[in-house]
Amino acid sequence: MTARVDDMIPDAPGLVDLPPGLSVLLLARAAIPAGATRAEIVRDLMPLVSHRLSPAEWRATASDEASRLVGLGFVAETRGRLSLTGQGAAAMQRAFGGKGSWPVTWPEMRDGRIVARALDIEHEGSAKLKPLSSPEGLRALILQKAFGLPLKGNQTANRLRVELAVVALERAFGNKIKGGLGASGGFTAKAGRLLAGQLSSRPRDFGADGKLIAELAAECVGSPQTDADALRLALLKRFVSTLLAASHSSGPPAEGAPRPLRVPAVRSPQSDAAGARPAANDTGPTAIEAVSSDRPGIADFAREVKSTAAAVAEGWPGNRKAFISRVWHAIRSSWPEWRLSEIEFKCMLVEAHRSGHVVLANADLKDRKSVIEIDASAIAYKNTVWHYVRVED
């Protein structure tokens, strides 16, 4: 059951900003049609503030905030219950969005409008907010906000994996290219999942698209668990931390500006002591800090690949080529500051081929003498499997 937003604003007076701090959450709790007692406010908001305030501190803060809202005319207190005034309803509409209808129970308000505010999507239409009610939709919206993807909460896990793989490829190139794999991608599901998995703080093969999405979403909100309740609680706690920080800042008051989501960062060359760098492989070292500025653009990458391939190539003039695995090992040794994993390197290589910067070739699978290198070099893309970098004479 819901209540129309406009029905809750009876001739609201001129706009007045809410005071900074947790008052916006008290306002949301009081916005439920039945209102709320001070004890109900303390009880219902306690899980959201417990990481920052002790029970005694929270009771005192809630009492002070409630009294301040009453004094400023945002809520009225009648027979021990707090409810919104016209001014409070107008402030509620500005803080939590005015499209569609508002929930009439606290769990619906908390898990819907307040979570939307924490994600900075509160002014979206109901069609885009509806996916918040499902675990899959919530995870998708978290990742779409974190990585700057179009908001499509009803997106399937495999489509989201393709988009995340594009982001991972762009980051592999130091964010110096855009477009990446394109709209449809072309790698196998496993390769795309391995590439998207490089966005994690612990890059690895997650085994399934659903697990990849769940784990990445949990990382973005700082949750140790991946279930929907844990994600919502982590989001709301971050929101509370932002509100408390805003209340102590010297800047202008903000009616609940959300804290940016935590985007797992790629590995940094400064993360390891000189001479003690772990190998950059698919399950590489923990990611920290920001995208390394040492990551190559596509032109620099292609130039080094061609130079390295020429040094390890086999064949005769006009038909010289180098196993991708040999080029990879040489690049990893020559350019440790790139901090590339093998899956990043291979996907970057395909992008360089797709854009005409290098030329790849496939192997004669009947050549049993090189079966190990053929397998190690293989890159499946669309209907082709590449094994070599072709060298121009």
Tab-separated table of C-alpha atoms in Angstrom:
chain	number	residue	atom	x	y	z
A	1	MET	CA	0.000	0.000	0.000
A	2	THR	CA	1.287	3.476	-0.877
A	3	ALA	CA	0.338	7.110	-0.421
A	4	ARG	CA	0.465	9.716	-3.160
A	5	VAL	CA	3.278	12.193	-2.561
A	6	ASP	CA	1.180	15.230	-3.423
A	7	ASP	CA	-1.491	14.194	-0.922
A	8	MET	CA	1.042	14.607	1.876
A	9	ILE	CA	1.835	18.256	1.083
A	10	PRO	CA	-1.116	20.429	2.130
A	11	ASP	CA	-0.266	23.918	0.909
A	12	ALA	CA	3.387	23.681	1.973
A	13	PRO	CA	4.958	27.023	2.896
A	14	GLY	CA	8.174	28.410	1.395
A	15	LEU	CA	11.076	26.032	1.039
A	16	VAL	CA	13.262	25.683	4.118
A	17	ASP	CA	16.371	23.527	4.156
A	18	LEU	CA	16.612	20.682	6.597
A	19	PRO	CA	19.396	21.023	9.152
A	20	PRO	CA	22.436	18.829	8.420
A	21	GLY	CA	22.884	15.548	10.225
A	22	LEU	CA	20.481	12.696	10.849
A	23	SER	CA	17.322	14.803	10.779
A	24	VAL	CA	16.554	13.605	7.246
A	25	LEU	CA	16.231	10.026	8.534
A	26	LEU	CA	13.964	11.073	11.392
A	27	LEU	CA	11.864	12.927	8.852
A	28	ALA	CA	11.561	9.767	6.745
A	29	ARG	CA	10.478	7.739	9.770
A	30	ALA	CA	7.883	10.337	10.698
A	31	ALA	CA	6.614	10.388	7.091
A	32	ILE	CA	4.860	7.041	7.550
A	33	PRO	CA	1.110	7.846	7.681
A	34	ALA	CA	0.814	6.581	11.258
A	35	GLY	CA	3.730	8.770	12.314
A	36	ALA	CA	6.173	7.573	14.965
A	37	THR	CA	6.847	7.934	18.655
A	38	ARG	CA	10.304	8.933	19.793
A	39	ALA	CA	10.834	5.396	21.076
A	40	GLU	CA	9.916	3.945	17.671
A	41	ILE	CA	12.371	6.288	15.977
A	42	VAL	CA	15.156	5.190	18.327
A	43	ARG	CA	14.319	1.517	17.780
A	44	ASP	CA	13.902	1.590	14.005
A	45	LEU	CA	16.942	3.717	13.200
A	46	MET	CA	19.303	2.069	15.691
A	47	PRO	CA	20.590	-0.579	13.202
A	48	LEU	CA	21.554	2.188	10.782
A	49	VAL	CA	23.575	4.254	13.259
A	50	SER	CA	25.050	1.578	15.526
A	51	HIS	CA	28.404	1.648	13.704
A	52	ARG	CA	28.869	5.305	14.656
A	53	LEU	CA	26.879	5.914	17.834
A	54	SER	CA	26.489	3.977	21.068
A	55	PRO	CA	22.914	3.297	22.245
A	56	ALA	CA	23.132	6.138	24.770
A	57	GLU	CA	24.576	8.544	22.196
A	58	TRP	CA	21.886	7.606	19.713
A	59	ARG	CA	19.040	8.108	22.190
A	60	ALA	CA	20.366	11.563	23.046
A	61	THR	CA	20.921	12.436	19.381
A	62	ALA	CA	17.470	11.213	18.357
A	63	SER	CA	15.835	13.244	21.120
A	64	ASP	CA	17.729	16.382	20.121
A	65	GLU	CA	17.008	15.914	16.407
A	66	ALA	CA	13.309	15.284	17.024
A	67	SER	CA	13.015	18.395	19.176
A	68	ARG	CA	14.837	20.426	16.557
A	69	LEU	CA	12.497	19.229	13.792
A	70	VAL	CA	9.502	20.155	15.932
A	71	GLY	CA	10.989	23.565	16.700
A	72	LEU	CA	11.705	24.270	13.038
A	73	GLY	CA	8.202	23.270	11.982
A	74	PHE	CA	9.054	20.149	9.988
A	75	VAL	CA	7.110	17.801	12.266
A	76	ALA	CA	4.315	18.167	14.773
A	77	GLU	CA	4.101	16.196	18.014
A	78	THR	CA	0.613	15.178	19.075
A	79	ARG	CA	-0.055	12.741	21.912
A	80	GLY	CA	3.504	11.554	21.765
A	81	ARG	CA	3.538	10.875	18.014
A	82	LEU	CA	5.567	12.786	15.457
A	83	SER	CA	4.075	13.429	12.013
A	84	LEU	CA	5.010	15.647	9.094
A	85	THR	CA	3.754	19.176	8.684
A	86	GLY	CA	3.296	20.686	5.234
A	87	GLN	CA	6.808	22.064	5.471
A	88	GLY	CA	8.122	18.655	6.480
A	89	ALA	CA	6.346	16.935	3.594
A	90	ALA	CA	7.872	19.415	1.146
A	91	ALA	CA	11.331	18.764	2.613
A	92	MET	CA	10.686	15.027	2.428
A	93	GLN	CA	9.766	15.341	-1.219
A	94	ARG	CA	12.969	17.227	-2.007
A	95	ALA	CA	15.167	14.822	-0.051
A	96	PHE	CA	13.688	11.517	-1.206
A	97	GLY	CA	12.067	12.235	-4.540
A	98	GLY	CA	8.556	13.141	-5.468
A	99	LYS	CA	7.769	10.785	-8.348
A	100	GLY	CA	5.188	8.070	-7.880
A	101	SER	CA	3.927	7.067	-4.456
A	102	TRP	CA	5.520	6.836	-1.037
A	103	PRO	CA	5.523	3.653	1.036
A	104	VAL	CA	3.258	3.519	4.064
A	105	THR	CA	5.326	1.134	6.208
A	106	TRP	CA	8.773	1.739	7.629
A	107	PRO	CA	10.458	-1.346	6.052
A	108	GLU	CA	9.162	-0.284	2.634
A	109	MET	CA	10.326	3.297	3.177
A	110	ARG	CA	13.742	2.181	4.434
A	111	ASP	CA	14.390	-0.424	1.735
A	112	GLY	CA	12.888	1.665	-1.050
A	113	ARG	CA	13.142	5.443	-0.847
A	114	ILE	CA	16.041	5.677	1.604
A	115	VAL	CA	18.110	3.064	-0.214
A	116	ALA	CA	17.372	4.950	-3.442
A	117	ARG	CA	18.628	8.139	-1.771
A	118	ALA	CA	21.766	6.362	-0.634
A	119	LEU	CA	22.339	5.346	-4.272
A	120	ASP	CA	21.545	8.861	-5.517
A	121	ILE	CA	18.682	7.642	-7.701
A	122	GLU	CA	15.784	8.941	-5.608
A	123	HIS	CA	14.514	11.207	-8.383
A	124	GLU	CA	14.244	8.384	-10.912
A	125	GLY	CA	10.827	7.128	-11.949
A	126	SER	CA	9.124	4.186	-10.295
A	127	ALA	CA	10.109	1.859	-13.164
A	128	LYS	CA	13.802	2.343	-12.358
A	129	LEU	CA	13.246	2.163	-8.594
A	130	LYS	CA	11.161	-1.013	-8.696
A	131	PRO	CA	14.203	-3.329	-9.113
A	132	LEU	CA	15.406	-2.239	-5.652
A	133	SER	CA	12.910	-4.705	-4.212
A	134	SER	CA	14.724	-7.744	-5.640
A	135	PRO	CA	18.260	-8.934	-4.791
A	136	GLU	CA	19.223	-9.084	-8.471
A	137	GLY	CA	17.884	-5.614	-9.201
A	138	LEU	CA	19.561	-4.113	-6.138
A	139	ARG	CA	22.936	-5.614	-7.073
A	140	ALA	CA	22.591	-4.425	-10.658
A	141	LEU	CA	21.779	-0.849	-9.607
A	142	ILE	CA	24.696	-0.784	-7.161
A	143	LEU	CA	27.133	-1.828	-9.880
A	144	GLN	CA	25.619	0.453	-12.495
A	145	LYS	CA	26.002	3.444	-10.169
A	146	ALA	CA	29.490	2.414	-9.044
A	147	PHE	CA	30.863	1.940	-12.557
A	148	GLY	CA	28.897	4.640	-14.365
A	149	LEU	CA	26.734	2.288	-16.425
A	150	PRO	CA	23.204	3.057	-17.672
A	151	LEU	CA	20.583	2.353	-15.007
A	152	LYS	CA	18.823	-0.880	-15.951
A	153	GLY	CA	17.918	-2.651	-12.750
A	154	ASN	CA	16.185	-5.479	-14.602
A	155	GLN	CA	19.328	-6.344	-16.566
A	156	THR	CA	20.301	-10.006	-16.694
A	157	ALA	CA	23.513	-11.164	-15.049
A	158	ASN	CA	25.152	-12.082	-18.347
A	159	ARG	CA	24.389	-8.707	-19.943
A	160	LEU	CA	25.737	-6.926	-16.880
A	161	ARG	CA	28.836	-9.123	-17.015
A	162	VAL	CA	29.433	-8.004	-20.616
A	163	GLU	CA	29.192	-4.335	-19.596
A	164	LEU	CA	31.510	-4.864	-16.631
A	165	ALA	CA	34.007	-6.586	-18.927
A	166	VAL	CA	34.000	-3.463	-21.096
A	167	VAL	CA	34.759	-1.367	-17.998
A	168	ALA	CA	37.567	-3.748	-17.041
A	169	LEU	CA	39.070	-3.519	-20.527
A	170	GLU	CA	38.943	0.268	-20.446
A	171	ARG	CA	40.702	0.201	-17.076
A	172	ALA	CA	43.326	-2.210	-18.418
A	173	PHE	CA	44.177	0.488	-20.956
A	174	GLY	CA	44.382	3.065	-18.147
A	175	ASN	CA	40.987	4.505	-19.148
A	176	LYS	CA	42.673	5.848	-22.274
A	177	ILE	CA	40.169	4.234	-24.632
A	178	LYS	CA	36.391	4.126	-24.672
A	179	GLY	CA	34.081	1.622	-26.271
A	180	GLY	CA	36.129	-1.474	-25.497
A	181	LEU	CA	34.392	-4.704	-26.433
A	182	GLY	CA	31.419	-2.886	-27.898
A	183	ALA	CA	27.778	-3.519	-27.156
A	184	SER	CA	27.761	-7.235	-27.892
A	185	GLY	CA	31.183	-8.321	-26.689
A	186	GLY	CA	32.710	-11.340	-28.328
A	187	PHE	CA	34.562	-13.334	-25.716
A	188	THR	CA	33.305	-16.557	-24.227
A	189	ALA	CA	31.326	-16.258	-21.004
A	190	LYS	CA	34.310	-17.546	-19.033
A	191	ALA	CA	36.754	-15.074	-20.596
A	192	GLY	CA	34.339	-12.192	-20.098
A	193	ARG	CA	33.801	-13.238	-16.490
A	194	LEU	CA	37.558	-13.474	-15.899
A	195	LEU	CA	37.995	-10.005	-17.363
A	196	ALA	CA	35.134	-8.504	-15.354
A	197	GLY	CA	36.546	-10.262	-12.296
A	198	GLN	CA	39.608	-8.016	-12.556
A	199	LEU	CA	37.393	-5.246	-11.152
A	200	SER	CA	37.372	-7.059	-7.820
A	201	SER	CA	39.829	-6.321	-5.040
A	202	ARG	CA	40.701	-10.040	-5.302
A	203	PRO	CA	40.661	-10.768	-9.050
A	204	ARG	CA	39.670	-14.351	-9.799
A	205	ASP	CA	37.292	-16.562	-11.743
A	206	PHE	CA	33.994	-16.328	-9.873
A	207	GLY	CA	32.640	-19.390	-11.660
A	208	ALA	CA	29.222	-17.938	-12.491
A	209	ASP	CA	27.873	-14.570	-13.580
A	210	GLY	CA	25.512	-14.377	-10.608
A	211	LYS	CA	28.349	-14.877	-8.142
A	212	LEU	CA	30.483	-12.278	-9.926
A	213	ILE	CA	27.683	-9.712	-9.704
A	214	ALA	CA	26.914	-10.509	-6.065
A	215	GLU	CA	30.543	-10.316	-4.923
A	216	LEU	CA	31.300	-7.098	-6.798
A	217	ALA	CA	28.160	-5.415	-5.448
A	218	ALA	CA	29.122	-6.384	-1.898
A	219	GLU	CA	32.600	-4.928	-2.406
A	220	CYS	CA	31.182	-1.668	-3.718
A	221	VAL	CA	29.104	-1.067	-0.592
A	222	GLY	CA	31.617	-2.562	1.828
A	223	SER	CA	29.437	-5.489	2.884
A	224	PRO	CA	30.955	-8.774	4.106
A	225	GLN	CA	27.842	-10.639	2.887
A	226	THR	CA	26.164	-10.656	-0.521
A	227	ASP	CA	22.476	-11.056	0.403
A	228	ALA	CA	20.086	-8.175	-0.226
A	229	ASP	CA	19.533	-7.327	3.449
A	230	ALA	CA	23.281	-7.061	4.033
A	231	LEU	CA	23.715	-4.848	0.958
A	232	ARG	CA	20.923	-2.516	2.043
A	233	LEU	CA	22.280	-2.246	5.570
A	234	ALA	CA	25.780	-1.479	4.289
A	235	LEU	CA	24.396	1.184	1.945
A	236	LEU	CA	22.367	2.789	4.719
A	237	LYS	CA	25.297	2.781	7.126
A	238	ARG	CA	27.429	4.555	4.536
A	239	PHE	CA	24.605	7.037	4.090
A	240	VAL	CA	24.535	7.667	7.837
A	241	SER	CA	28.298	8.184	7.862
A	242	THR	CA	27.902	10.778	5.114
A	243	LEU	CA	25.150	12.582	6.992
A	244	LEU	CA	27.226	12.723	10.163
A	245	ALA	CA	30.264	13.954	8.242
A	246	ALA	CA	28.154	16.671	6.610
A	247	SER	CA	26.903	17.818	9.998
A	248	HIS	CA	30.505	18.498	11.060
A	249	SER	CA	31.652	20.138	7.830
A	250	SER	CA	31.809	23.856	7.205
A	251	GLY	CA	30.146	23.599	3.803
A	252	PRO	CA	26.506	24.358	3.035
A	253	PRO	CA	23.951	21.932	4.446
A	254	ALA	CA	23.016	19.092	2.133
A	255	GLU	CA	19.768	17.180	2.476
A	256	GLY	CA	21.348	13.737	2.530
A	257	ALA	CA	23.992	13.777	-0.178
A	258	PRO	CA	25.077	10.146	-0.557
A	259	ARG	CA	28.620	8.992	-0.171
A	260	PRO	CA	30.081	7.668	-3.448
A	261	LEU	CA	30.184	3.909	-3.725
A	262	ARG	CA	33.528	2.229	-3.288
A	263	VAL	CA	34.823	1.113	-6.671
A	264	PRO	CA	37.457	-1.621	-6.317
A	265	ALA	CA	40.697	-0.262	-7.763
A	266	VAL	CA	43.222	-1.976	-9.967
A	267	ARG	CA	46.603	-3.032	-8.704
A	268	SER	CA	49.199	-0.325	-8.261
A	269	PRO	CA	52.934	-0.695	-8.834
A	270	GLN	CA	53.518	1.141	-5.580
A	271	SER	CA	51.732	-1.620	-3.691
A	272	ASP	CA	54.730	-3.929	-3.773
A	273	ALA	CA	58.261	-3.410	-2.594
A	274	ALA	CA	60.872	-3.083	-5.315
A	275	GLY	CA	62.117	-6.466	-6.423
A	276	ALA	CA	59.333	-8.294	-4.593
A	277	ARG	CA	56.406	-7.941	-6.970
A	278	PRO	CA	54.090	-10.949	-7.212
A	279	ALA	CA	53.462	-12.332	-10.655
A	280	ALA	CA	50.656	-10.583	-12.487
A	281	ASN	CA	48.319	-13.473	-13.193
A	282	ASP	CA	44.574	-14.033	-13.171
A	283	THR	CA	44.445	-14.374	-9.407
A	284	GLY	CA	46.843	-11.506	-8.847
A	285	PRO	CA	47.597	-9.468	-5.766
A	286	THR	CA	44.970	-7.517	-3.906
A	287	ALA	CA	43.870	-4.424	-5.789
A	288	ILE	CA	44.419	-1.078	-4.106
A	289	GLU	CA	44.413	2.627	-4.877
A	290	ALA	CA	43.424	4.012	-8.260
A	291	VAL	CA	43.949	3.022	-11.875
A	292	SER	CA	47.698	3.145	-12.494
A	293	SER	CA	48.792	6.011	-14.704
A	294	ASP	CA	51.455	3.618	-16.032
A	295	ARG	CA	48.849	1.544	-17.842
A	296	PRO	CA	49.400	1.841	-21.607
A	297	GLY	CA	47.093	3.360	-24.158
A	298	ILE	CA	46.227	1.166	-27.106
A	299	ALA	CA	48.892	2.650	-29.399
A	300	ASP	CA	51.668	2.204	-26.820
A	301	PHE	CA	50.459	-1.290	-26.028
A	302	ALA	CA	50.401	-2.308	-29.695
A	303	ARG	CA	53.867	-0.887	-30.302
A	304	GLU	CA	55.370	-2.905	-27.448
A	305	VAL	CA	53.504	-6.049	-28.486
A	306	LYS	CA	54.830	-5.823	-32.039
A	307	SER	CA	58.360	-5.123	-30.858
A	308	THR	CA	58.267	-8.023	-28.410
A	309	ALA	CA	56.675	-10.373	-30.936
A	310	ALA	CA	59.432	-9.608	-33.434
A	311	ALA	CA	62.024	-10.708	-30.881
A	312	VAL	CA	60.400	-14.095	-30.196
A	313	ALA	CA	58.854	-14.814	-33.599
A	314	GLU	CA	59.366	-17.936	-35.677
A	315	GLY	CA	58.952	-18.638	-39.371
A	316	TRP	CA	60.315	-17.186	-42.563
A	317	PRO	CA	60.174	-13.689	-44.058
A	318	GLY	CA	56.595	-12.846	-44.920
A	319	ASN	CA	55.202	-15.454	-42.534
A	320	ARG	CA	56.763	-14.698	-39.164
A	321	LYS	CA	54.607	-14.966	-36.081
A	322	ALA	CA	54.993	-15.307	-32.317
A	323	PHE	CA	53.006	-17.394	-29.881
A	324	ILE	CA	50.805	-15.148	-27.753
A	325	SER	CA	52.001	-16.957	-24.631
A	326	ARG	CA	55.630	-16.041	-25.391
A	327	VAL	CA	54.707	-12.430	-26.028
A	328	TRP	CA	52.758	-12.373	-22.763
A	329	HIS	CA	55.645	-13.680	-20.666
A	330	ALA	CA	58.063	-11.235	-22.283
A	331	ILE	CA	55.715	-8.279	-21.794
A	332	ARG	CA	55.115	-9.207	-18.165
A	333	SER	CA	58.874	-9.263	-17.530
A	334	SER	CA	59.635	-6.104	-19.509
A	335	TRP	CA	56.726	-4.004	-18.240
A	336	PRO	CA	55.983	-4.985	-14.627
A	337	GLU	CA	54.717	-1.447	-13.981
A	338	TRP	CA	51.728	-2.167	-16.211
A	339	ARG	CA	50.537	-4.649	-13.566
A	340	LEU	CA	48.556	-6.631	-16.119
A	341	SER	CA	46.947	-9.989	-15.518
A	342	GLU	CA	47.010	-12.565	-18.291
A	343	ILE	CA	43.313	-12.181	-19.047
A	344	GLU	CA	43.698	-8.404	-19.281
A	345	PHE	CA	46.636	-8.810	-21.658
A	346	LYS	CA	44.778	-11.241	-23.896
A	347	CYS	CA	41.652	-9.100	-24.056
A	348	MET	CA	43.743	-5.996	-24.746
A	349	LEU	CA	45.431	-7.928	-27.541
A	350	VAL	CA	42.086	-8.754	-29.141
A	351	GLU	CA	40.998	-5.117	-28.853
A	352	ALA	CA	44.249	-4.047	-30.529
A	353	HIS	CA	43.570	-6.579	-33.306
A	354	ARG	CA	39.940	-5.503	-33.638
A	355	SER	CA	40.976	-1.860	-34.012
A	356	GLY	CA	43.720	-2.634	-36.540
A	357	HIS	CA	46.753	-1.972	-34.339
A	358	VAL	CA	48.085	-5.555	-34.457
A	359	VAL	CA	47.292	-8.667	-36.473
A	360	LEU	CA	46.539	-12.000	-34.817
A	361	ALA	CA	46.551	-15.418	-36.454
A	362	ASN	CA	45.451	-18.923	-35.604
A	363	ALA	CA	47.568	-22.059	-35.402
A	364	ASP	CA	47.570	-25.370	-37.193
A	365	LEU	CA	45.959	-27.520	-34.528
A	366	LYS	CA	47.574	-30.615	-36.070
A	367	ASP	CA	50.995	-29.420	-34.887
A	368	ARG	CA	51.428	-31.763	-31.911
A	369	LYS	CA	54.922	-30.449	-31.151
A	370	SER	CA	53.556	-27.115	-29.942
A	371	VAL	CA	50.345	-28.257	-28.287
A	372	ILE	CA	51.283	-26.780	-24.889
A	373	GLU	CA	52.047	-23.340	-26.324
A	374	ILE	CA	48.997	-23.495	-28.553
A	375	ASP	CA	46.770	-24.129	-25.542
A	376	ALA	CA	48.493	-21.423	-23.469
A	377	SER	CA	48.173	-18.898	-26.292
A	378	ALA	CA	44.549	-19.535	-27.229
A	379	ILE	CA	42.137	-16.599	-27.192
A	380	ALA	CA	38.575	-17.455	-28.202
A	381	TYR	CA	36.774	-14.493	-29.733
A	382	LYS	CA	33.481	-14.803	-31.570
A	383	ASN	CA	33.969	-17.668	-34.061
A	384	THR	CA	37.763	-17.632	-34.044
A	385	VAL	CA	40.556	-18.797	-31.754
A	386	TRP	CA	43.785	-16.793	-31.967
A	387	HIS	CA	47.217	-18.218	-31.090
A	388	TYR	CA	49.798	-15.949	-32.717
A	389	VAL	CA	50.792	-12.323	-33.105
A	390	ARG	CA	51.760	-11.846	-36.743
A	391	VAL	CA	55.020	-9.973	-37.323
A	392	GLU	CA	55.365	-7.571	-40.227
A	393	ASP	CA	58.743	-7.655	-41.968
